[in-house]
CSV table of C-alpha atoms in Angstrom, one decimal:
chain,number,residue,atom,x,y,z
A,1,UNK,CA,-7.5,16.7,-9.4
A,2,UNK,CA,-9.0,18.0,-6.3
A,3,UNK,CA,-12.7,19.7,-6.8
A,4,UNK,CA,-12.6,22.8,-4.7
A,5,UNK,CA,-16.3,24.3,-4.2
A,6,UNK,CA,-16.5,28.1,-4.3
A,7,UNK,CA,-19.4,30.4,-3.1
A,8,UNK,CA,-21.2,32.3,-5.9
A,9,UNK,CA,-20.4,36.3,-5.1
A,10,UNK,CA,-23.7,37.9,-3.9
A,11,UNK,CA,-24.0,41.6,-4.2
A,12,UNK,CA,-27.1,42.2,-2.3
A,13,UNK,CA,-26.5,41.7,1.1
A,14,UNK,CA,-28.6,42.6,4.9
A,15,UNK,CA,-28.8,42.2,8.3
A,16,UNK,CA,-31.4,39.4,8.7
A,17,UNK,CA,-31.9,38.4,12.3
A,18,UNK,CA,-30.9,40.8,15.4
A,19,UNK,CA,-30.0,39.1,19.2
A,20,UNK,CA,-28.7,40.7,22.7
A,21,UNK,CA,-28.1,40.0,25.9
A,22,UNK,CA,-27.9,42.2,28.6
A,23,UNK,CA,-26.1,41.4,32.2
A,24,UNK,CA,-28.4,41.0,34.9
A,25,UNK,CA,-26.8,43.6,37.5
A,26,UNK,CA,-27.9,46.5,36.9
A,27,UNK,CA,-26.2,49.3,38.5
A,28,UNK,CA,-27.4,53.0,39.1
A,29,UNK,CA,-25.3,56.5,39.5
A,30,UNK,CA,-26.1,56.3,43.3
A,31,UNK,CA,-24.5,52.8,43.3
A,32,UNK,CA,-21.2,54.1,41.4
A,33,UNK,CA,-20.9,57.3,43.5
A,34,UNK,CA,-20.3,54.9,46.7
A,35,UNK,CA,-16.7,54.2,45.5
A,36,UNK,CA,-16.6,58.0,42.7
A,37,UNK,CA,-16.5,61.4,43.8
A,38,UNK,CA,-19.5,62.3,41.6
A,39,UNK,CA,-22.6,62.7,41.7
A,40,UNK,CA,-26.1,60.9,40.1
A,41,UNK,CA,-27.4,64.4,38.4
A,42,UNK,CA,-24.0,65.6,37.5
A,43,UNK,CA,-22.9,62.2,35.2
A,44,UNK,CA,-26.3,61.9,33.9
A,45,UNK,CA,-25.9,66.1,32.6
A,46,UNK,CA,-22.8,65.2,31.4
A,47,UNK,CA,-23.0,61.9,29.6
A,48,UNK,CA,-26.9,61.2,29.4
A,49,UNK,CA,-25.9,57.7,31.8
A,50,UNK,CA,-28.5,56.7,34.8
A,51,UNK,CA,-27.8,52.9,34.7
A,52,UNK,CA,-25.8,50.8,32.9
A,53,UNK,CA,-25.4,46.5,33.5
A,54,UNK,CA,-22.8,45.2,34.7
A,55,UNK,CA,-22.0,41.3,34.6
A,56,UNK,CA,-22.0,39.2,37.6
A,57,UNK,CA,-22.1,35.6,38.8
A,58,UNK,CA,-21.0,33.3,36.2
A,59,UNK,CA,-21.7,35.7,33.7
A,60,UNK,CA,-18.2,36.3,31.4
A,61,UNK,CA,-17.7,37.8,28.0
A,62,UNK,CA,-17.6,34.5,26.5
A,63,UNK,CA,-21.2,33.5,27.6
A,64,UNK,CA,-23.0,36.6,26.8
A,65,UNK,CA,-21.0,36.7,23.3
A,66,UNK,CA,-22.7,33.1,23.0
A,67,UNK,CA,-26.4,34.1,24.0
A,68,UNK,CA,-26.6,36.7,21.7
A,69,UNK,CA,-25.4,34.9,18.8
A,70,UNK,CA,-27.9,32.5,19.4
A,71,UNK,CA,-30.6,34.6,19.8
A,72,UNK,CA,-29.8,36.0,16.4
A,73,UNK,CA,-29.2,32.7,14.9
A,74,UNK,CA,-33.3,32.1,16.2
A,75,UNK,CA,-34.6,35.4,15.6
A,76,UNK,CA,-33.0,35.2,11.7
A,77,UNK,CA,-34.8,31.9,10.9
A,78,UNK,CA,-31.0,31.0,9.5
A,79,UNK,CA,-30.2,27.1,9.1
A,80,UNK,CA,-27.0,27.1,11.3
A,81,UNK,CA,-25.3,24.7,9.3
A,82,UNK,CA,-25.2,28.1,6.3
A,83,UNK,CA,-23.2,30.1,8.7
A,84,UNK,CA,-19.9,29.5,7.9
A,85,UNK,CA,-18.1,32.6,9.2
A,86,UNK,CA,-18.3,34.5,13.1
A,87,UNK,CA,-16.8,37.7,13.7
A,88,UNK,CA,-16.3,39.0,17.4
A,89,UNK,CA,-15.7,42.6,17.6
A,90,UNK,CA,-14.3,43.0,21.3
A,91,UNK,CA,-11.4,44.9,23.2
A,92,UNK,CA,-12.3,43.1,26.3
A,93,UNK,CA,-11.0,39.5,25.6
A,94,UNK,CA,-8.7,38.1,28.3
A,95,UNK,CA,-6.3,36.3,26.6
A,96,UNK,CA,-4.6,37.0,23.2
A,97,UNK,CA,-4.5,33.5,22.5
A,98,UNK,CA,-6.7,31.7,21.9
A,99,UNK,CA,-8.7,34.7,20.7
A,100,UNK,CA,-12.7,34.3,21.6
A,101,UNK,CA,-14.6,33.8,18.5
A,102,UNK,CA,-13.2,30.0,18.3
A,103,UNK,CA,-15.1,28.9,21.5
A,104,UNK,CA,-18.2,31.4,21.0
A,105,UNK,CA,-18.5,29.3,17.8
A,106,UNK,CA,-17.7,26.0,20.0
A,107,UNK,CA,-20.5,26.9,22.4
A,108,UNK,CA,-23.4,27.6,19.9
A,109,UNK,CA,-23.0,24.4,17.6
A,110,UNK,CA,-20.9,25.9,15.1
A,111,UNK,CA,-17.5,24.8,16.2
A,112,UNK,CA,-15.3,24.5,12.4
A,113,UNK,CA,-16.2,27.2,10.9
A,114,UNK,CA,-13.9,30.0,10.2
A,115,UNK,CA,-14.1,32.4,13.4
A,116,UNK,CA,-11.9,35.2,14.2
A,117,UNK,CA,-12.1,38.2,16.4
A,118,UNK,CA,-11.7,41.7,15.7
A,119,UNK,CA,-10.3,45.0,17.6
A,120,UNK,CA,-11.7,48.4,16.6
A,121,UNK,CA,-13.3,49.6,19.9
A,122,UNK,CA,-16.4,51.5,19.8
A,123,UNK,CA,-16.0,51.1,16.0
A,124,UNK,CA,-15.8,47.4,15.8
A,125,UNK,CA,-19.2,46.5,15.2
A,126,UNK,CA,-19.1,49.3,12.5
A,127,UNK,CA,-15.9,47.3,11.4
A,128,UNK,CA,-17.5,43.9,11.4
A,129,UNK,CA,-20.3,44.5,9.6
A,130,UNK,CA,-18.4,45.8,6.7
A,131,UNK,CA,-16.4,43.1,6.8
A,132,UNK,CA,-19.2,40.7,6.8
A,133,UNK,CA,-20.9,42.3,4.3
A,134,UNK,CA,-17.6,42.2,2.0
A,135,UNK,CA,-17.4,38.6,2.6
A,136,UNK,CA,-20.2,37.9,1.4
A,137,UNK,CA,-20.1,39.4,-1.3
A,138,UNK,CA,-17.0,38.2,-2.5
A,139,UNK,CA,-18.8,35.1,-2.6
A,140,UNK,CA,-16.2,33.8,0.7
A,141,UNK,CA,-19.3,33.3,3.2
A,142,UNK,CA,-22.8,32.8,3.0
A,143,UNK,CA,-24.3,34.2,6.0
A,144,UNK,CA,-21.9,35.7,8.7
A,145,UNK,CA,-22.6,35.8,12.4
A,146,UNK,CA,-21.6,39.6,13.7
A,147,UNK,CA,-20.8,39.7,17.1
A,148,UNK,CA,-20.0,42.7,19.3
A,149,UNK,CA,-19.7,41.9,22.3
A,150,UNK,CA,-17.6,43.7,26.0
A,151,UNK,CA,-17.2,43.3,29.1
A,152,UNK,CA,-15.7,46.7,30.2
A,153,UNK,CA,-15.8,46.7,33.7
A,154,UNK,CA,-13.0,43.9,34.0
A,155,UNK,CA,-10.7,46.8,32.9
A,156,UNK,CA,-12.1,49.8,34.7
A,157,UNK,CA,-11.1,51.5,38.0
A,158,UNK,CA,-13.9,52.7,39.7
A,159,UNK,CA,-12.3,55.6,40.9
A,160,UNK,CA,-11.5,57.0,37.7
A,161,UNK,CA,-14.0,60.0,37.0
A,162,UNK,CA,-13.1,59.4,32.9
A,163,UNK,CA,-14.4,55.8,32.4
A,164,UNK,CA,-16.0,54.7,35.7
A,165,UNK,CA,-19.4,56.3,35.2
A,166,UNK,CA,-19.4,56.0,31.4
A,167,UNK,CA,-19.0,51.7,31.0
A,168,UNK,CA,-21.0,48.9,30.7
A,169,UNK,CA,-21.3,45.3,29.7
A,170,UNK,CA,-23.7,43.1,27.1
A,171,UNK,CA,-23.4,41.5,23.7
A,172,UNK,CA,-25.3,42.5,20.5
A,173,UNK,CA,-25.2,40.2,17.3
A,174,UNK,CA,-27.1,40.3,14.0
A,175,UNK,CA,-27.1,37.7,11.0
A,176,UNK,CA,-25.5,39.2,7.7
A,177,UNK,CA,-26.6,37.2,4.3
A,178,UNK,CA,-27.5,37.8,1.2
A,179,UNK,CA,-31.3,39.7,0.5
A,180,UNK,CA,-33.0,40.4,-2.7
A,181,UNK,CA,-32.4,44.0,-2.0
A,182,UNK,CA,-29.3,45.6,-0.8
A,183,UNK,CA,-29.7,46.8,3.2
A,184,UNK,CA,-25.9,47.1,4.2
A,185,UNK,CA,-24.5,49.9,2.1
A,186,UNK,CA,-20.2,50.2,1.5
A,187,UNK,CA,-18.9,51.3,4.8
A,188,UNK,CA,-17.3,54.4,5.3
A,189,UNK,CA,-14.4,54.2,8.1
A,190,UNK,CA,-11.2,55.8,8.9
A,191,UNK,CA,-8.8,56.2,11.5
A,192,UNK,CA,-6.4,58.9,13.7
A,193,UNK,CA,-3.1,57.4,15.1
A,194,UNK,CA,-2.2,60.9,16.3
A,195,UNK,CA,-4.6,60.7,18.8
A,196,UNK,CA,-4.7,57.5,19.6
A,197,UNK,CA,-3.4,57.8,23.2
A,198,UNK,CA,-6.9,59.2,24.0
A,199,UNK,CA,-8.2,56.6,24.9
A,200,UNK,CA,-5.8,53.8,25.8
A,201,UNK,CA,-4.8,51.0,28.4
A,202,UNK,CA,-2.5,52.2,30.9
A,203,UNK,CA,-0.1,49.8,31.4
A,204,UNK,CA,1.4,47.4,28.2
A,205,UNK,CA,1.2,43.7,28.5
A,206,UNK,CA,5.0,43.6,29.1
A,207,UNK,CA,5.1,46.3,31.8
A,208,UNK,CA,2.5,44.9,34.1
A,209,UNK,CA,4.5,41.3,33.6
A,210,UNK,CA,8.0,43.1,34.8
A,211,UNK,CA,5.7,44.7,38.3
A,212,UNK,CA,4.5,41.5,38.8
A,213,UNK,CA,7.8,39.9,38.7
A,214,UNK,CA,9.2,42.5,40.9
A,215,UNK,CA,6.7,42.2,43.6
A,216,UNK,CA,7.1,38.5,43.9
A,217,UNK,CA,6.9,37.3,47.7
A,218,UNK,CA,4.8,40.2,49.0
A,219,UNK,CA,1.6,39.9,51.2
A,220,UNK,CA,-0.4,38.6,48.6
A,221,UNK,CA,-3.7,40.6,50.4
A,222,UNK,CA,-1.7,43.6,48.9
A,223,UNK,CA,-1.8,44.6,45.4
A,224,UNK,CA,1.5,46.8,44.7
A,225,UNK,CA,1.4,46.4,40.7
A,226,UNK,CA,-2.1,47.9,40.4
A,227,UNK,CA,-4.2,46.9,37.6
A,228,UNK,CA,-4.2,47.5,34.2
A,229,UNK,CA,-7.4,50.3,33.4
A,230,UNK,CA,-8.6,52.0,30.0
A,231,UNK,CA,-8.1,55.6,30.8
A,232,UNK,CA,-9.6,58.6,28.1
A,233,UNK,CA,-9.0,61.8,27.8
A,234,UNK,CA,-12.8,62.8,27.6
A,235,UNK,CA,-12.1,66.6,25.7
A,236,UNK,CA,-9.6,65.5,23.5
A,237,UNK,CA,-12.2,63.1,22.5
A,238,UNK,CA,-15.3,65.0,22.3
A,239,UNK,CA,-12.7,68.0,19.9
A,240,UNK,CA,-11.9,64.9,17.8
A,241,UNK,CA,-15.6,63.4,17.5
A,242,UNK,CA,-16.7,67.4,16.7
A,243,UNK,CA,-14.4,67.9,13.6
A,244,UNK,CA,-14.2,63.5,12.1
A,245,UNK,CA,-18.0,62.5,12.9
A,246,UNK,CA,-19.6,65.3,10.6
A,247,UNK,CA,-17.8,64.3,7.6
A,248,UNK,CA,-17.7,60.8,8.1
A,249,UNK,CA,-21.7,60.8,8.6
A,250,UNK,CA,-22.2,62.9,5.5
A,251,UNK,CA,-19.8,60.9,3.1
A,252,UNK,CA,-21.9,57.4,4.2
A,253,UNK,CA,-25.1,59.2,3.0
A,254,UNK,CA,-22.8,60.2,-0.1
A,255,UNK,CA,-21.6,57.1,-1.1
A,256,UNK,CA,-24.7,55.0,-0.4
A,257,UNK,CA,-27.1,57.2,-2.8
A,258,UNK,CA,-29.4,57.9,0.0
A,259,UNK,CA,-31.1,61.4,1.0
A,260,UNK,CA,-30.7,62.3,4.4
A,261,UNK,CA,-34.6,63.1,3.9
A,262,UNK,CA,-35.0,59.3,3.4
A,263,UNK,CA,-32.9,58.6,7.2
A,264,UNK,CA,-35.7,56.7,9.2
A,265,UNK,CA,-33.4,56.0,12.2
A,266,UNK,CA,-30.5,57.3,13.8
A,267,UNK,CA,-28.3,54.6,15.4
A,268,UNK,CA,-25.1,56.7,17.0
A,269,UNK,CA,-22.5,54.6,19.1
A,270,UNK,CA,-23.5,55.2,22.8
A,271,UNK,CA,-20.8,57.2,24.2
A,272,UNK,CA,-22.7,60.5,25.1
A,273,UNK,CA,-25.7,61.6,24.8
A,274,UNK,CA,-24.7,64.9,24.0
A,275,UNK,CA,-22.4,64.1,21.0
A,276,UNK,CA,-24.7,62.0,19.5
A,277,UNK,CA,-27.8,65.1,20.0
A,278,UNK,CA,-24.7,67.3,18.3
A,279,UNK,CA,-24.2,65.0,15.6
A,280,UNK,CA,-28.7,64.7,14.9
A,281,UNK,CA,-28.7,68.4,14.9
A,282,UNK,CA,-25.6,69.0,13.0
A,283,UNK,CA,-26.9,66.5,9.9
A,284,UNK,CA,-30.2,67.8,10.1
A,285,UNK,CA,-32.3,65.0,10.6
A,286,UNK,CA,-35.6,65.8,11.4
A,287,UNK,CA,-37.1,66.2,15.1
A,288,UNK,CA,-39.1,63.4,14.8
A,289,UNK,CA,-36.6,60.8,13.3
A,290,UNK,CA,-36.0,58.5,16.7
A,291,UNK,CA,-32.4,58.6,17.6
A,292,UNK,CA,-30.9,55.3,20.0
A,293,UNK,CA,-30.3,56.2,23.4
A,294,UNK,CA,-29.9,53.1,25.1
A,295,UNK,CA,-27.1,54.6,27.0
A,296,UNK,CA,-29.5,56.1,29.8
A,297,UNK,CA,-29.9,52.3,30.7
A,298,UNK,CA,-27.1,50.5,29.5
A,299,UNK,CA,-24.1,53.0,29.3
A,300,UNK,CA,-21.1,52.7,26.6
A,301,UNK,CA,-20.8,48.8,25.9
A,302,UNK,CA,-18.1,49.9,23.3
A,303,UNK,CA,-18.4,47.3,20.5
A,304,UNK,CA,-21.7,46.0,21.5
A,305,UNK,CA,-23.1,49.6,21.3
A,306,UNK,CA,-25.0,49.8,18.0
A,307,UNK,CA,-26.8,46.2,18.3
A,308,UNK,CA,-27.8,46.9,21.7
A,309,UNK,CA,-29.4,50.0,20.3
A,310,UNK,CA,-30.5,49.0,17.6
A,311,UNK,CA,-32.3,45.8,19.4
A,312,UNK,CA,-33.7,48.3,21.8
A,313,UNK,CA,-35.3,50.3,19.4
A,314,UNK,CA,-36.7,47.5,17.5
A,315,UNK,CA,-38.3,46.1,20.8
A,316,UNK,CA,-39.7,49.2,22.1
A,317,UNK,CA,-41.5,50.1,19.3
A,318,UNK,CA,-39.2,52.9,18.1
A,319,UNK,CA,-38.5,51.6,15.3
A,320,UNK,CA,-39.5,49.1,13.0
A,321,UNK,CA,-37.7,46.0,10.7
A,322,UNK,CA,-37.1,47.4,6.9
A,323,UNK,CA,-36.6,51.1,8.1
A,324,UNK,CA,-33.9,52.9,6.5
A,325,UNK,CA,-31.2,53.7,9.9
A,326,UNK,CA,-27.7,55.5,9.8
A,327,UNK,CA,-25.3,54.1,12.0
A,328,UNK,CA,-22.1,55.4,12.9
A,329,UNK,CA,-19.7,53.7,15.5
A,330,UNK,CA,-16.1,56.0,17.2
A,331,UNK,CA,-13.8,55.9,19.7
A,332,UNK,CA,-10.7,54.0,20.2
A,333,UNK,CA,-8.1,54.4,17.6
A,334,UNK,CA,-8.8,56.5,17.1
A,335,UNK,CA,-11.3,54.9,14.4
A,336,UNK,CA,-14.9,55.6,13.1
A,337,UNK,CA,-17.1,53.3,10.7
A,338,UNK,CA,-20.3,54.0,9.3
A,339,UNK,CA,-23.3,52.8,7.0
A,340,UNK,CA,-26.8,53.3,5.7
A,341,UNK,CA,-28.7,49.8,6.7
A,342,UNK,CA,-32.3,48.5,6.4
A,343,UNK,CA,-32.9,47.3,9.6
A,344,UNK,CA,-33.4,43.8,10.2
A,345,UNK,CA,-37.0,42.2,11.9
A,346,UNK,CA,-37.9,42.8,15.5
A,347,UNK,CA,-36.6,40.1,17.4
A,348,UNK,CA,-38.8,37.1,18.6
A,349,UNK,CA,-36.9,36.6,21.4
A,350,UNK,CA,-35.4,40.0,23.1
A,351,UNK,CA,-33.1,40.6,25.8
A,352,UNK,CA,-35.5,42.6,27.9
């Protein structure tokens, strides 16, 4: 008979150890508005964006995915050898297959572990870390590596006045294990086919094949199929976000036993600035409760939205490891996913 070893369920569970990595281009309004008919003062009114990074020399969704994973693995004080599952929330992958979290695993010493990736959008960290979580305690992982990780701009046309000035690139990751005290509470998510065409690519993977075809032979200096973009419809959005977010934030409160009195930190996705000041005001969080907006310097990185936040905060000083933070990731989907967390230590080594 064959002795198959099986992990002991954990209910407790956390976010141990936090890493990012931000690309080293940064790029301003002015810079945009070279190639967009906007203006700086106008996007920054309208979406609460002044720079966001942009990768750039050999810098690719796979390597920053990799640096932040390992900074996490370092700032946690994890054993590698115990992380036996990696989840890569990303929309921004190039190729179906192989997916990425395979050779993110490769590159950071981990290669044979069990390593998938997963497609939520701006939700997908939310959607990872309930899934980690879940793992664990079903007693299927020990400690999880989370990473969310994009690289917008590959799909973006810079003359779109919907996504150009909103996008940016970086990787956030975070170690999930168990704790001796629960910090990840069950995660509260939904989704809204009926307005999922939102926010969507514009051309399907079999379309832009068929132009390419046809345009076989042309002067290659040309581009006659055009590329393939993300495209949102920014009010439908912003109407959908006003009526879902509300309730969704106020049922992860309910099911996790947790006053909003007790809500040390508010960790919204970066999308806008003003939904996310809506959303504060709307749950009634308290002036002084700090609330991320890493968007002013590093725009909507979609899945890496809420580690990059909550990195930022915990470097600057805004807040600290073991605070009590609300997190809520939206957008493409349309989906949402939330939780009540303790927020894991300060990293040693940050991204700044």
């Amino acid at each position: 008979m064959v002795s198959i070893a099986v992990n002991t369920s954990r209910e407790n569970v956390a976010m141990l150890g936090i890493g990012a990595y931000r690309p080293k281009r940064l790029v301003s309004n002015a810079e945009v508005c070279e190639v967009l008919d906007s203006t700086d003062e106008w996007i920054f009114e309208r979406t609460g964006v002044r720079n966001r990074r942009w990768i750039s020399d050999d810098e690719t969704l796979r390597s920053i995915a990799a640096a932040a994973g390992e900074r996490a693995i370092v700032n946690s004080g994890i054993d590698r050898s115990k992380i036996g599952t990696l989840i890569l929330a990303t929309s921004s992958w190039l190729t179906l297959t192989p997916h990425g979290a395979p050779s993110v695993a490769h590159d950071i010493g981990l290669n044979g572990i069990a390593a998938f990736d997963l497609t939520s959008g701006c939700g997908g960290f939310g959607y990872g870390l309930g899934v980690a979580a879940d793992l664990i305690r079903a007693g299927s992982a020990e400690y999880v590596l989370l990473i969310g990780a994009e690289t917008m701009t590959v799909g973006l046309d810079p003359t779109d006045r919907g996504t150009a000035m909103i996008f940016g690139d970086g990787a956030g990751a975070v170690i999930v294990g168990p704790s001796e005290e629960n910090g990840i509470s069950p995660t509260v998510w939904g989704s809204d086919g009926e307005n999922a065409a939102a926010i969507k690519q514009d051309i399907d993977f079999l379309e832009y094949m068929h132009r390419a075809q046809s345009m076989q032979g042309l002067d290659p200096e040309v581009d006659p199929v055009g590329r393939m973009s993300l495209r949102m419809e920014g009010p439908r959005v912003f109407r959908w976000a006003a009526v879902t977010l509300p309730r969704a934030l106020s049922t992860a409160l309910e099911v996790s036993g947790v006053a909003i009195a007790d809500i040390e930190v508010f960790v919204p996705h970066q999308a806008n600035a003003r939904i996310n000041e809506l959303m504060k005001k709307n749950l009634g969080l308290a002036d002084e409760v700090p609330m991320a907006n890493d968007i002013e310097n590093t725009g909507n990185t979609s899945a890496a939205s809420i580690p990059l936040a909550m990195e930022e905060m915990l470097v600057s000083g805004r807040a600290k490891g073991g605070q009590t933070a609300l997190l809520l990731g939206f957008g493409a989907g349309l989906s949402y996913a939330g939780q009540v967390v303790t927020l894991p230590p300060a990293p040693a080594e940050p991204s700044f």
